[in-house]
mmCIF file of C-alpha atoms in Angstrom:
data_model
loop_
_atom_site.group_PDB
_atom_site.id
_atom_site.type_symbol
_atom_site.label_atom_id
_atom_site.label_comp_id
_atom_site.label_asym_id
_atom_site.label_seq_id
_atom_site.Cartn_x
_atom_site.Cartn_y
_atom_site.Cartn_z
ATOM 1 C CA MET A 1 292.060 101.140 -4.410
ATOM 2 C CA ALA A 2 293.356 101.754 -7.932
ATOM 3 C CA ALA A 3 295.563 98.926 -9.149
ATOM 4 C CA THR A 4 298.818 100.732 -9.946
ATOM 5 C CA VAL A 5 300.939 101.930 -7.012
ATOM 6 C CA PHE A 6 303.686 104.557 -7.186
ATOM 7 C CA TYR A 7 305.722 105.980 -4.331
ATOM 8 C CA CYS A 8 305.691 109.650 -3.441
ATOM 9 C CA ASP A 9 307.595 111.226 -0.553
ATOM 10 C CA HIS A 10 304.875 113.763 0.227
ATOM 11 C CA ILE A 11 301.171 113.014 -0.130
ATOM 12 C CA PRO A 12 298.973 116.063 0.580
ATOM 13 C CA GLU A 13 295.445 116.101 1.950
ATOM 14 C CA PRO A 14 292.509 114.955 -0.216
ATOM 15 C CA GLY A 15 291.592 117.543 -2.845
ATOM 16 C CA GLN A 16 295.144 118.861 -3.105
ATOM 17 C CA ILE A 17 297.699 118.212 -5.855
ATOM 18 C CA ALA A 18 300.540 115.730 -5.433
ATOM 19 C CA VAL A 19 303.603 115.777 -7.703
ATOM 20 C CA LEU A 20 305.213 112.539 -8.831
ATOM 21 C CA ASP A 21 308.620 113.243 -10.366
ATOM 22 C CA GLY A 22 312.180 111.875 -10.373
ATOM 23 C CA PRO A 23 312.679 108.186 -11.294
ATOM 24 C CA GLU A 24 309.204 107.294 -10.026
ATOM 25 C CA GLY A 25 307.536 109.998 -12.117
ATOM 26 C CA ARG A 26 309.574 109.036 -15.187
ATOM 27 C CA HIS A 27 308.541 105.404 -14.797
ATOM 28 C CA ALA A 28 304.868 106.323 -14.417
ATOM 29 C CA ALA A 29 304.779 108.823 -17.288
ATOM 30 C CA THR A 30 307.163 107.255 -19.808
ATOM 31 C CA VAL A 31 307.359 103.520 -19.098
ATOM 32 C CA ARG A 32 303.775 102.976 -17.956
ATOM 33 C CA ARG A 33 302.441 105.769 -20.210
ATOM 34 C CA THR A 34 300.048 107.026 -17.563
ATOM 35 C CA ARG A 35 297.674 109.637 -18.979
ATOM 36 C CA VAL A 36 295.395 112.404 -17.711
ATOM 37 C CA GLY A 37 292.227 111.008 -16.198
ATOM 38 C CA GLU A 38 293.737 107.698 -15.093
ATOM 39 C CA LEU A 39 293.492 106.578 -11.495
ATOM 40 C CA ILE A 40 296.569 105.351 -9.629
ATOM 41 C CA THR A 41 297.378 104.888 -5.965
ATOM 42 C CA LEU A 42 300.147 106.871 -4.355
ATOM 43 C CA SER A 43 301.986 105.529 -1.320
ATOM 44 C CA ASP A 44 304.623 107.010 0.924
ATOM 45 C CA GLY A 45 306.184 103.544 1.274
ATOM 46 C CA ALA A 46 305.430 103.627 4.993
ATOM 47 C CA GLY A 47 301.832 102.436 5.040
ATOM 48 C CA LEU A 48 299.859 105.362 3.617
ATOM 49 C CA LEU A 49 297.746 104.792 0.474
ATOM 50 C CA ALA A 50 296.128 107.578 -1.520
ATOM 51 C CA PRO A 51 293.867 106.899 -4.535
ATOM 52 C CA SER A 52 294.558 109.779 -6.932
ATOM 53 C CA GLU A 53 293.574 111.056 -10.388
ATOM 54 C CA VAL A 54 296.127 112.240 -12.923
ATOM 55 C CA VAL A 55 295.403 115.870 -13.885
ATOM 56 C CA ALA A 56 298.612 116.656 -15.814
ATOM 57 C CA ALA A 57 301.277 114.492 -17.440
ATOM 58 C CA GLN A 58 304.726 115.274 -18.827
ATOM 59 C CA LYS A 59 307.511 112.921 -19.913
ATOM 60 C CA ASP A 60 309.002 112.646 -16.423
ATOM 61 C CA ARG A 61 306.353 114.099 -14.134
ATOM 62 C CA LEU A 62 302.726 113.621 -13.149
ATOM 63 C CA GLU A 63 300.410 115.893 -11.212
ATOM 64 C CA LEU A 64 297.592 114.129 -9.383
ATOM 65 C CA ARG A 65 294.567 115.199 -7.387
ATOM 66 C CA VAL A 66 294.465 113.194 -4.179
ATOM 67 C CA LEU A 67 291.023 111.660 -3.739
ATOM 68 C CA ASP A 68 291.486 109.983 -0.360
ATOM 69 C CA ARG A 69 294.175 108.921 2.116
ATOM 70 C CA GLN A 70 293.976 105.535 3.816
ATOM 71 C CA PRO A 71 296.468 104.062 6.298
ATOM 72 C CA ALA A 72 297.047 100.392 5.576
ATOM 73 C CA THR A 73 297.154 97.776 8.320
ATOM 74 C CA ALA A 74 300.692 96.544 8.941
ATOM 75 C CA PRO A 75 301.117 92.772 8.664
ATOM 76 C CA ALA A 76 301.954 91.082 11.962
ATOM 77 C CA PRO A 77 304.156 89.594 13.183
ATOM 78 C CA ALA A 78 306.919 91.614 11.529
ATOM 79 C CA VAL A 79 309.430 89.510 9.591
ATOM 80 C CA THR A 80 313.105 90.278 9.039
ATOM 81 C CA VAL A 81 315.044 88.255 6.474
ATOM 82 C CA VAL A 82 318.798 87.943 6.933
ATOM 83 C CA GLN A 83 320.068 87.037 3.473
ATOM 84 C CA ALA A 84 323.627 85.819 2.948
ATOM 85 C CA LEU A 85 324.936 87.525 -0.187
ATOM 86 C CA PRO A 86 324.035 85.435 -3.252
ATOM 87 C CA LYS A 87 326.047 85.353 -6.458
ATOM 88 C CA SER A 88 325.771 88.628 -8.345
ATOM 89 C CA ASP A 89 323.406 87.277 -11.009
ATOM 90 C CA ARG A 90 320.907 86.187 -8.325
ATOM 91 C CA SER A 91 321.439 88.884 -5.732
ATOM 92 C CA GLU A 92 318.707 91.300 -6.752
ATOM 93 C CA LEU A 93 316.373 88.427 -7.690
ATOM 94 C CA ALA A 94 316.493 87.252 -4.072
ATOM 95 C CA VAL A 95 315.505 90.726 -2.881
ATOM 96 C CA GLU A 96 312.682 90.977 -5.412
ATOM 97 C CA LEU A 97 311.227 87.605 -4.456
ATOM 98 C CA MET A 98 311.320 88.192 -0.712
ATOM 99 C CA THR A 99 309.813 91.647 -1.150
ATOM 100 C CA GLU A 100 306.927 90.282 -3.202
ATOM 101 C CA ALA A 101 306.459 87.558 -0.569
ATOM 102 C CA GLY A 102 306.157 90.145 2.222
ATOM 103 C CA ALA A 103 309.504 90.727 3.966
ATOM 104 C CA ASP A 104 309.412 93.782 6.239
ATOM 105 C CA VAL A 105 313.169 94.195 6.777
ATOM 106 C CA ILE A 106 316.009 92.789 4.653
ATOM 107 C CA VAL A 107 319.503 92.364 6.116
ATOM 108 C CA PRO A 108 322.429 91.626 3.770
ATOM 109 C CA TRP A 109 324.906 89.310 5.491
ATOM 110 C CA GLN A 110 328.545 88.654 4.585
ATOM 111 C CA ALA A 111 328.648 84.983 5.600
ATOM 112 C CA SER A 112 331.930 83.099 5.495
ATOM 113 C CA ARG A 113 331.041 81.033 2.407
ATOM 114 C CA CYS A 114 329.538 83.835 0.321
ATOM 115 C CA VAL A 115 330.889 83.929 -3.213
ATOM 116 C CA SER A 116 330.159 87.661 -3.363
ATOM 117 C CA ASN A 117 332.241 89.959 -1.209
ATOM 118 C CA TRP A 118 330.901 93.407 -0.380
ATOM 119 C CA GLU A 119 333.677 94.484 1.966
ATOM 120 C CA ALA A 120 334.940 97.109 -0.496
ATOM 121 C CA LYS A 121 331.571 98.030 -2.028
ATOM 122 C CA ALA A 122 328.952 97.644 0.692
ATOM 123 C CA GLY A 123 327.352 101.013 0.003
ATOM 124 C CA LYS A 124 326.833 100.263 -3.685
ATOM 125 C CA GLY A 125 325.446 96.803 -2.939
ATOM 126 C CA VAL A 126 322.972 98.108 -0.376
ATOM 127 C CA GLU A 127 321.725 100.787 -2.786
ATOM 128 C CA LYS A 128 321.120 98.146 -5.472
ATOM 129 C CA TRP A 129 319.131 96.059 -3.009
ATOM 130 C CA ARG A 130 317.089 99.091 -1.952
ATOM 131 C CA ALA A 131 316.261 99.869 -5.582
ATOM 132 C CA ALA A 132 315.277 96.232 -6.161
ATOM 133 C CA ALA A 133 313.062 96.261 -3.066
ATOM 134 C CA ARG A 134 311.367 99.470 -4.180
ATOM 135 C CA GLY A 135 310.644 98.132 -7.657
ATOM 136 C CA ALA A 136 309.320 94.829 -6.335
ATOM 137 C CA ALA A 137 307.146 96.609 -3.769
ATOM 138 C CA ARG A 138 305.614 98.664 -6.588
ATOM 139 C CA GLN A 139 305.075 95.553 -8.695
ATOM 140 C CA SER A 140 303.319 93.761 -5.847
ATOM 141 C CA ARG A 141 301.344 96.905 -4.842
ATOM 142 C CA ARG A 142 302.673 97.036 -1.323
ATOM 143 C CA ALA A 143 301.946 99.911 1.018
ATOM 144 C CA TRP A 144 305.345 99.411 2.650
ATOM 145 C CA ILE A 145 308.754 99.355 1.000
ATOM 146 C CA PRO A 146 310.926 96.929 2.994
ATOM 147 C CA GLU A 147 313.806 98.465 4.874
ATOM 148 C CA VAL A 148 317.178 97.267 3.581
ATOM 149 C CA THR A 149 319.776 97.675 6.315
ATOM 150 C CA GLY A 150 323.512 98.121 6.016
ATOM 151 C CA LEU A 151 325.775 95.133 5.495
ATOM 152 C CA HIS A 152 326.009 92.836 8.521
ATOM 153 C CA ARG A 153 329.011 90.747 9.477
ATOM 154 C CA THR A 154 328.511 87.625 11.570
ATOM 155 C CA ALA A 155 329.186 89.480 14.820
ATOM 156 C CA ASP A 156 326.425 91.963 13.907
ATOM 157 C CA LEU A 157 324.068 89.101 13.104
ATOM 158 C CA LEU A 158 324.689 87.412 16.445
ATOM 159 C CA ASP A 159 323.889 90.691 18.232
ATOM 160 C CA LEU A 160 320.611 90.851 16.279
ATOM 161 C CA VAL A 161 319.732 87.272 17.222
ATOM 162 C CA ARG A 162 320.332 87.933 20.914
ATOM 163 C CA THR A 163 318.244 91.125 20.819
ATOM 164 C CA VAL A 164 315.292 89.439 19.117
ATOM 165 C CA LYS A 165 315.407 86.453 21.471
ATOM 166 C CA ALA A 166 315.540 88.775 24.489
ATOM 167 C CA ASP A 167 312.288 90.320 23.212
ATOM 168 C CA ASN A 168 310.676 86.860 22.957
ATOM 169 C CA GLY A 169 310.948 86.785 19.187
ATOM 170 C CA ILE A 170 311.701 83.775 17.006
ATOM 171 C CA VAL A 171 314.901 83.364 15.003
ATOM 172 C CA ALA A 172 314.879 80.536 12.462
ATOM 173 C CA ALA A 173 318.064 79.632 10.615
ATOM 174 C CA LEU A 174 317.059 77.577 7.568
ATOM 175 C CA HIS A 175 319.435 74.659 7.091
ATOM 176 C CA GLU A 176 319.316 71.050 5.931
ATOM 177 C CA SER A 177 320.916 69.884 9.201
ATOM 178 C CA GLY A 178 317.936 71.081 11.229
ATOM 179 C CA THR A 179 316.443 68.400 13.464
ATOM 180 C CA SER A 180 313.105 70.194 13.824
ATOM 181 C CA ARG A 181 310.719 71.421 11.185
ATOM 182 C CA PHE A 182 310.051 75.041 10.286
ATOM 183 C CA THR A 183 306.314 74.457 10.760
ATOM 184 C CA GLU A 184 306.814 73.337 14.371
ATOM 185 C CA LEU A 185 307.955 76.759 15.600
ATOM 186 C CA PRO A 186 305.279 78.838 17.430
ATOM 187 C CA PHE A 187 305.263 81.671 14.895
ATOM 188 C CA ALA A 188 301.661 82.729 15.580
ATOM 189 C CA ARG A 189 302.601 83.745 19.141
ATOM 190 C CA ALA A 190 305.647 85.816 18.138
ATOM 191 C CA ASP A 191 305.747 89.598 17.813
ATOM 192 C CA ARG A 192 308.858 89.462 15.679
ATOM 193 C CA ILE A 193 310.366 86.802 13.439
ATOM 194 C CA VAL A 194 313.831 86.619 11.894
ATOM 195 C CA LEU A 195 314.627 84.214 9.072
ATOM 196 C CA ILE A 196 318.282 83.479 8.310
ATOM 197 C CA VAL A 197 319.200 82.226 4.840
ATOM 198 C CA GLY A 198 322.721 80.980 4.156
ATOM 199 C CA PRO A 199 324.817 81.328 0.980
ATOM 200 C CA GLU A 200 325.202 78.939 -1.961
ATOM 201 C CA GLY A 201 327.916 77.045 -0.097
ATOM 202 C CA GLY A 202 325.762 76.659 3.007
ATOM 203 C CA LEU A 203 326.289 77.832 6.559
ATOM 204 C CA ALA A 204 329.662 76.938 8.014
ATOM 205 C CA ASP A 205 329.705 74.709 11.083
ATOM 206 C CA ALA A 206 331.129 77.548 13.155
ATOM 207 C CA GLU A 207 328.291 79.830 12.068
ATOM 208 C CA LEU A 208 325.676 77.210 12.896
ATOM 209 C CA ASP A 209 327.179 76.706 16.348
ATOM 210 C CA ALA A 210 327.357 80.452 16.992
ATOM 211 C CA LEU A 211 323.773 81.002 15.857
ATOM 212 C CA ARG A 212 322.544 78.122 18.024
ATOM 213 C CA ASP A 213 324.442 79.466 21.035
ATOM 214 C CA ALA A 214 322.910 82.913 20.475
ATOM 215 C CA GLY A 215 319.419 81.399 20.597
ATOM 216 C CA ALA A 216 318.516 80.716 16.965
ATOM 217 C CA ASP A 217 316.556 77.602 16.035
ATOM 218 C CA ILE A 218 318.210 75.582 13.248
ATOM 219 C CA VAL A 219 315.246 74.263 11.264
ATOM 220 C CA LEU A 220 314.458 72.302 8.139
ATOM 221 C CA LEU A 221 312.227 74.272 5.777
ATOM 222 C CA GLY A 222 311.069 71.403 3.590
ATOM 223 C CA PRO A 223 311.964 68.122 1.893
ATOM 224 C CA THR A 224 314.261 69.687 -0.720
ATOM 225 C CA VAL A 225 317.301 71.963 -0.633
ATOM 226 C CA LEU A 226 316.396 75.363 -2.058
ATOM 227 C CA ARG A 227 318.583 77.948 -3.739
ATOM 228 C CA THR A 228 319.628 80.803 -1.484
ATOM 229 C CA SER A 229 317.792 83.198 -3.818
ATOM 230 C CA THR A 230 314.420 81.437 -3.367
ATOM 231 C CA ALA A 231 314.492 80.070 0.190
ATOM 232 C CA ALA A 232 313.289 83.273 1.860
ATOM 233 C CA ALA A 233 310.309 83.612 -0.475
ATOM 234 C CA VAL A 234 309.264 80.013 0.221
ATOM 235 C CA ALA A 235 309.589 80.533 3.978
ATOM 236 C CA LEU A 236 307.612 83.786 3.814
ATOM 237 C CA GLY A 237 304.855 82.028 1.906
ATOM 238 C CA ALA A 238 304.675 79.377 4.611
ATOM 239 C CA LEU A 239 304.558 82.098 7.294
ATOM 240 C CA GLY A 240 301.589 83.670 5.557
ATOM 241 C CA ALA A 241 299.624 80.486 6.252
ATOM 242 C CA LEU A 242 301.085 79.832 9.707
ATOM 243 C CA THR A 243 300.453 83.334 11.110
ATOM 244 C CA PRO A 244 297.761 86.036 10.829
ATOM 245 C CA ARG A 245 299.835 87.837 8.158
ATOM 246 C CA TRP A 246 297.513 86.564 5.381
#
């Protein structure tokens, strides 16, 4: 597979011409200065990879001959990260890090102690996170762009926890008050995993109680307290070693 990955909504059959335009085409042609004859990999962001050769280049558009199409193997178990909204200067960093570390679904959560408040601008915030996830997926050469859901309130989160637990999944809320260790959970036997990361101010006692009652495990990730913007990436790295994902 060629090293550079760009995302294209429609990837035709091998031998046909694919067009990379819009922001993705502009980035490839202008920022990366991709030229005729170079090989790149196209992806639809949903698991399809297509090594392709550039046959024409303009300032905001590339035309490529598709050489092959290969479906990638989805990592398992699937991992959803519920991320309490970080401060604005770390918000997109958190998304970038968890995307590079392998998150499959990202859920923004308006926890009670979040400094940021998206109640009046949820749509704009979600779009920024989706753009950050797309860019980080390209950087890390992922075949899948993580799904970024709409903003969740605590009631929505509790519904998600109950649904995952009913399907025999694992929900791990990362918190320093956890009496069991993250590594003790049976992740390798789960079909679905949800990681919950609190805000800078920590999870409120009421939230911890509600999550525990809904079936979440309150667990200690490691010996130090991590920033909310980095905790998910650290947990995802540990999951890579604890499950068949790596």
